[in-house]
Coordinates of C-alpha atoms in Angstrom, one line a residue:
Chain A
X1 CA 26.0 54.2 -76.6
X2 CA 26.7 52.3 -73.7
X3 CA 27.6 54.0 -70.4
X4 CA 27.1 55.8 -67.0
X5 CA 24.6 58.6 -66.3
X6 CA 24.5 60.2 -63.2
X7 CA 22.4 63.3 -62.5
X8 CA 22.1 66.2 -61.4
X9 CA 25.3 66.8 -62.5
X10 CA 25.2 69.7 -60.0
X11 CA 23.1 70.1 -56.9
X12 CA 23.5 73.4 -54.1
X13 CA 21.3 72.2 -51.3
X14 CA 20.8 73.2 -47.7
X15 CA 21.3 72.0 -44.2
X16 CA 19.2 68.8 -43.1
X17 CA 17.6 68.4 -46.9
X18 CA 17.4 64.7 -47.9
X19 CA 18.9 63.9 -51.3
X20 CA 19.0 61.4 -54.1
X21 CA 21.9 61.1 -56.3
X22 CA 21.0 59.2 -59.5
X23 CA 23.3 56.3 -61.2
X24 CA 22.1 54.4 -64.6
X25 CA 24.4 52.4 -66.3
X26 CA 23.5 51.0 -70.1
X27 CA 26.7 48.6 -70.2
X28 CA 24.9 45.5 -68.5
X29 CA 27.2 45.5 -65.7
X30 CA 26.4 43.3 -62.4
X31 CA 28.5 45.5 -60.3
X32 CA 28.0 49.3 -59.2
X33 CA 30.1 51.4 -56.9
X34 CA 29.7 54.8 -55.4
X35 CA 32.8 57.2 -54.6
X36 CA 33.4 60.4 -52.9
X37 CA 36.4 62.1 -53.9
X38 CA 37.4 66.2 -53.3
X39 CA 38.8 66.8 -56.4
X40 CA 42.2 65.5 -57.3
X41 CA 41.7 63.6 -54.2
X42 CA 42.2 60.0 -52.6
X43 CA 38.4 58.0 -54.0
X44 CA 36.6 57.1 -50.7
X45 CA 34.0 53.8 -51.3
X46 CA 31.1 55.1 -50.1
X47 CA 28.9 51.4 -51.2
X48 CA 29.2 48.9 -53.5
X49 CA 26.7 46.2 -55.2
X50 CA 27.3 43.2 -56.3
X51 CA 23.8 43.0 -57.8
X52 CA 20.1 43.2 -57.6
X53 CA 19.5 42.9 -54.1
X54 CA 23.4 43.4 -52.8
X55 CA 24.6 46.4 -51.3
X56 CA 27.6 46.7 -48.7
X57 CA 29.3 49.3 -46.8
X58 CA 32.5 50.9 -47.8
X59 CA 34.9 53.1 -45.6
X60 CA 32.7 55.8 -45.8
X61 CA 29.5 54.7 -45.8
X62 CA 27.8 56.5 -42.9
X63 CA 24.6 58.7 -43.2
X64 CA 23.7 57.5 -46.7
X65 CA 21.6 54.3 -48.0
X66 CA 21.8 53.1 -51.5
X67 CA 19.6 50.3 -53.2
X68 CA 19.6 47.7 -56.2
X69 CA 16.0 46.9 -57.4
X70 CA 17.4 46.9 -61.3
X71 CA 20.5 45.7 -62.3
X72 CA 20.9 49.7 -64.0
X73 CA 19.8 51.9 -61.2
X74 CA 22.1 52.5 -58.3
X75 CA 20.7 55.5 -56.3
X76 CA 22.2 57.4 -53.3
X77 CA 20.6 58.8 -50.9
X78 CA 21.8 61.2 -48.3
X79 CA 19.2 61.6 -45.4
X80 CA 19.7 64.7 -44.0
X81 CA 22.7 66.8 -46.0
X82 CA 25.4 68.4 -43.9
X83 CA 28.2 71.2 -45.2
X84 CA 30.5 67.8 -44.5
X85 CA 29.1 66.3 -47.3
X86 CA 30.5 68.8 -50.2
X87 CA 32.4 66.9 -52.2
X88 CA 32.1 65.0 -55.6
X89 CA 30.0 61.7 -56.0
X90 CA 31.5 59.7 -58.6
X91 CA 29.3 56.0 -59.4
X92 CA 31.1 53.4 -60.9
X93 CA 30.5 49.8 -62.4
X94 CA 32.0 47.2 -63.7
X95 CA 31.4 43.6 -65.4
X96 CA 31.7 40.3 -63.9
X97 CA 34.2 38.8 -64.8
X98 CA 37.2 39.8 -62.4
X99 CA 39.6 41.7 -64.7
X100 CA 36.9 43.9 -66.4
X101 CA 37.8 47.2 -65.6
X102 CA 35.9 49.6 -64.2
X103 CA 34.1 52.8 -65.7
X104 CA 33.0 55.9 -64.3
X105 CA 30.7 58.3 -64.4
X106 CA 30.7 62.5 -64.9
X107 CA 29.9 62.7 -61.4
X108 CA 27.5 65.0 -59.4
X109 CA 28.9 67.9 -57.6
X110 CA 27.3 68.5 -54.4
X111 CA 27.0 71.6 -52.1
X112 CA 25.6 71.8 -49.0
X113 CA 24.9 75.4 -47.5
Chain B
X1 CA 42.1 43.2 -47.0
X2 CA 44.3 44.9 -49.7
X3 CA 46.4 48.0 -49.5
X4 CA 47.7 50.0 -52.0
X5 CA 50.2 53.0 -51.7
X6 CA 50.8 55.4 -54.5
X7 CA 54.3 57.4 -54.3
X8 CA 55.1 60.5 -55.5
X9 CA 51.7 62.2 -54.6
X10 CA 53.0 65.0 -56.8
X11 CA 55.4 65.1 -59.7
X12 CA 56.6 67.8 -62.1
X13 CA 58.5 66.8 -65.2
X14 CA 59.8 69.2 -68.3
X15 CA 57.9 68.9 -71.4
X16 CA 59.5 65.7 -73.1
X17 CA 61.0 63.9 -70.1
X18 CA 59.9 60.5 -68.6
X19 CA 57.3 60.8 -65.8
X20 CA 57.5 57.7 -63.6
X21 CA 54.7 56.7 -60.6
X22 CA 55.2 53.6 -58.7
X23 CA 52.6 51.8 -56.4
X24 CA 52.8 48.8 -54.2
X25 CA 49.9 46.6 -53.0
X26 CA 50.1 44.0 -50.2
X27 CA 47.3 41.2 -51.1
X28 CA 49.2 38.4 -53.2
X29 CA 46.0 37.4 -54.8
X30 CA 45.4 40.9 -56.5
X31 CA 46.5 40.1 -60.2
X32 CA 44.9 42.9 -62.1
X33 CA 46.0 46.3 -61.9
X34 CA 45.2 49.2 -63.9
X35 CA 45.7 52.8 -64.2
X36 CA 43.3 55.6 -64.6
X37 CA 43.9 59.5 -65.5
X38 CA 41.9 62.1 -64.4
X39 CA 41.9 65.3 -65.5
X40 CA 40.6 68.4 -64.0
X41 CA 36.7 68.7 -63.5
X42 CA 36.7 65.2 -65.2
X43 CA 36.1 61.6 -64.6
X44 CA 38.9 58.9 -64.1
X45 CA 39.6 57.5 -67.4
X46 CA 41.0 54.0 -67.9
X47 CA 44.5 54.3 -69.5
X48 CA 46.5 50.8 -69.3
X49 CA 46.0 48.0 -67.4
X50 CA 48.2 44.6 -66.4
X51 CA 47.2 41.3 -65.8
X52 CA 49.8 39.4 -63.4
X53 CA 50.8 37.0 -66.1
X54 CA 52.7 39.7 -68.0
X55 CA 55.6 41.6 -66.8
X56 CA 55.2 44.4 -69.4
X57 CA 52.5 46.5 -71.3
X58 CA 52.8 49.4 -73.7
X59 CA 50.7 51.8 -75.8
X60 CA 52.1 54.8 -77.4
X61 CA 54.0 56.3 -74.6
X62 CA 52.6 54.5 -71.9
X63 CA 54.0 51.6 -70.6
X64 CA 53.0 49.7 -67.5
X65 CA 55.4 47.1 -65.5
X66 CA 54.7 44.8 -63.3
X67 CA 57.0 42.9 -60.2
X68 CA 55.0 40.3 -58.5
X69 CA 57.5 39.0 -56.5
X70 CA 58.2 42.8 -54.5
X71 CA 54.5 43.3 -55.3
X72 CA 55.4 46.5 -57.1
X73 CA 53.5 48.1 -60.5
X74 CA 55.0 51.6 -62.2
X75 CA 53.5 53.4 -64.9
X76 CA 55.7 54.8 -66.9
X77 CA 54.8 57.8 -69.3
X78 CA 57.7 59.1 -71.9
X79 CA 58.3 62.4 -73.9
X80 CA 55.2 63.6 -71.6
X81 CA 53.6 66.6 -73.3
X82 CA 51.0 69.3 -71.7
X83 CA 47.8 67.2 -72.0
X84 CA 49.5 64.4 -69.8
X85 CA 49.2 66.7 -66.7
X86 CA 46.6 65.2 -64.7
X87 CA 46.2 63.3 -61.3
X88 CA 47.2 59.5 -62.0
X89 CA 45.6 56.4 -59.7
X90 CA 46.7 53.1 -59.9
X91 CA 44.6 50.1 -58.6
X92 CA 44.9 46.7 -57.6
X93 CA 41.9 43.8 -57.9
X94 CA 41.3 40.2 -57.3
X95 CA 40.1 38.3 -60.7
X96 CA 38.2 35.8 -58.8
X97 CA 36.3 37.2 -56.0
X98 CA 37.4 40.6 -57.7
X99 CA 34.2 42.4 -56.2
X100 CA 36.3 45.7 -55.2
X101 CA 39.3 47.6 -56.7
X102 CA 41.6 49.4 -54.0
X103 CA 42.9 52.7 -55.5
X104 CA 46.0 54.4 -54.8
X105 CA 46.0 57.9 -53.6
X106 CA 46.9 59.4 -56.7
X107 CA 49.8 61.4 -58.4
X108 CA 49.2 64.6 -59.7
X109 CA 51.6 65.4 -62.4
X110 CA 52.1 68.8 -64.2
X111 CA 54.4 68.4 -67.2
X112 CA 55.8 72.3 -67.8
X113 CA 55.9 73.3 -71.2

């Protein structure tokens, strides 16, 4: 069935650790979008892609890198994790075509100690 | 670049009254707007959308309207039961270019039984 994966799902991890936060979509989209959100909260854009090879910087996009090699795969990475960074990291994608909509993902739930 | 605003940011309703959540959005070339429900500990879930050439959309109990002109959207949810409680965003996008949505700040609605 076509959709988004993201793991871990959950993830308790200390001070100054460096992190990945997986994102695989089956649905064939060309764009991919990562979130933070506390729950019930505002959505921050953290980065989004346009494609293989496209990343840019959303409102919140300091201290973590994403990257695009496969049109699927979407990674986060947080370099060195801070208690600031708790919160939920939703990915997102969606197709090309303007008013495709887009889908989400379960989400990983990040904390740092 | 767009804005959106989202207005009530909370909203409690009896069991079988009409909930209503309005949102405005200031870039006149957004023409695609949908609306997504989230419930607790849950992803946001795609529950109507509007394209700008139609005024109207329903499903069910959900209806969506649109007012290009004031640059206005509402979602409109009647004899709301239990399971509607859950925080709504709306969101505005550009078909063409349509790269990024901007999200509202979402409504959290509790319907009391």
């Amino acid at each position: 069935e076509a959709d988004i994966y993201q793991t871990p799902r959950y993830l308790v991890i200390g001070t100054g650790k460096k992190i990945t936060l997986e994102c695989s979509q089956t649905m064939g989209h060309d764009k991919m979008y990562w979130y933070q959100q506390d729950p019930g909260m505002e959505l921050h854009l953290i980065h989004y892609s346009y494609g293989v090879n496209s990343t840019e910087k959303g409102d919140l996009s300091s201290e973590s890198t994403v990257s695009r090699i496969r049109t699927e795969h979407f990674p986060l990475t947080l370099e060195s994790a801070r208690p600031s960074h708790t919160s939920q990291y939703l990915c997102a994608s969606r197709g090309s075509w303007g008013t495709d909509t887009q889908y989400f993902g379960p989400g990983t739930r990040l904390t740092v100690l | 670049g767009e804005n959106v605003e989202q207005h009530p940011s909370t909203l409690s309703v009896q069991e079988g009254d009409s909930a209503v959540i309005k949102c405005t959005y200031s870039d006149s070339a957004s023409n695609y707007f949908p609306w997504y429900k989230q419930e607790l500990g849950k992803r946001p879930q795609l529950i109507i959308d509007i394209r700008s050439n139609v005024g109207e959309k329903k499903d069910q109990r959900i209806a969506v309207t649109l007012n290009k002109t004031a640059k206005h959207f509402s979602l409109h949810i009647t004899e709301t039961q239990p399971e509607d409680s859950a925080v709504y965003f709306c969101a505005a996008s550009e078909a063409n270019t349509g790269n990024q949505f901007y999200f509202g700040t979402g409504t959290s609605l509790t319907v009391i039984p």
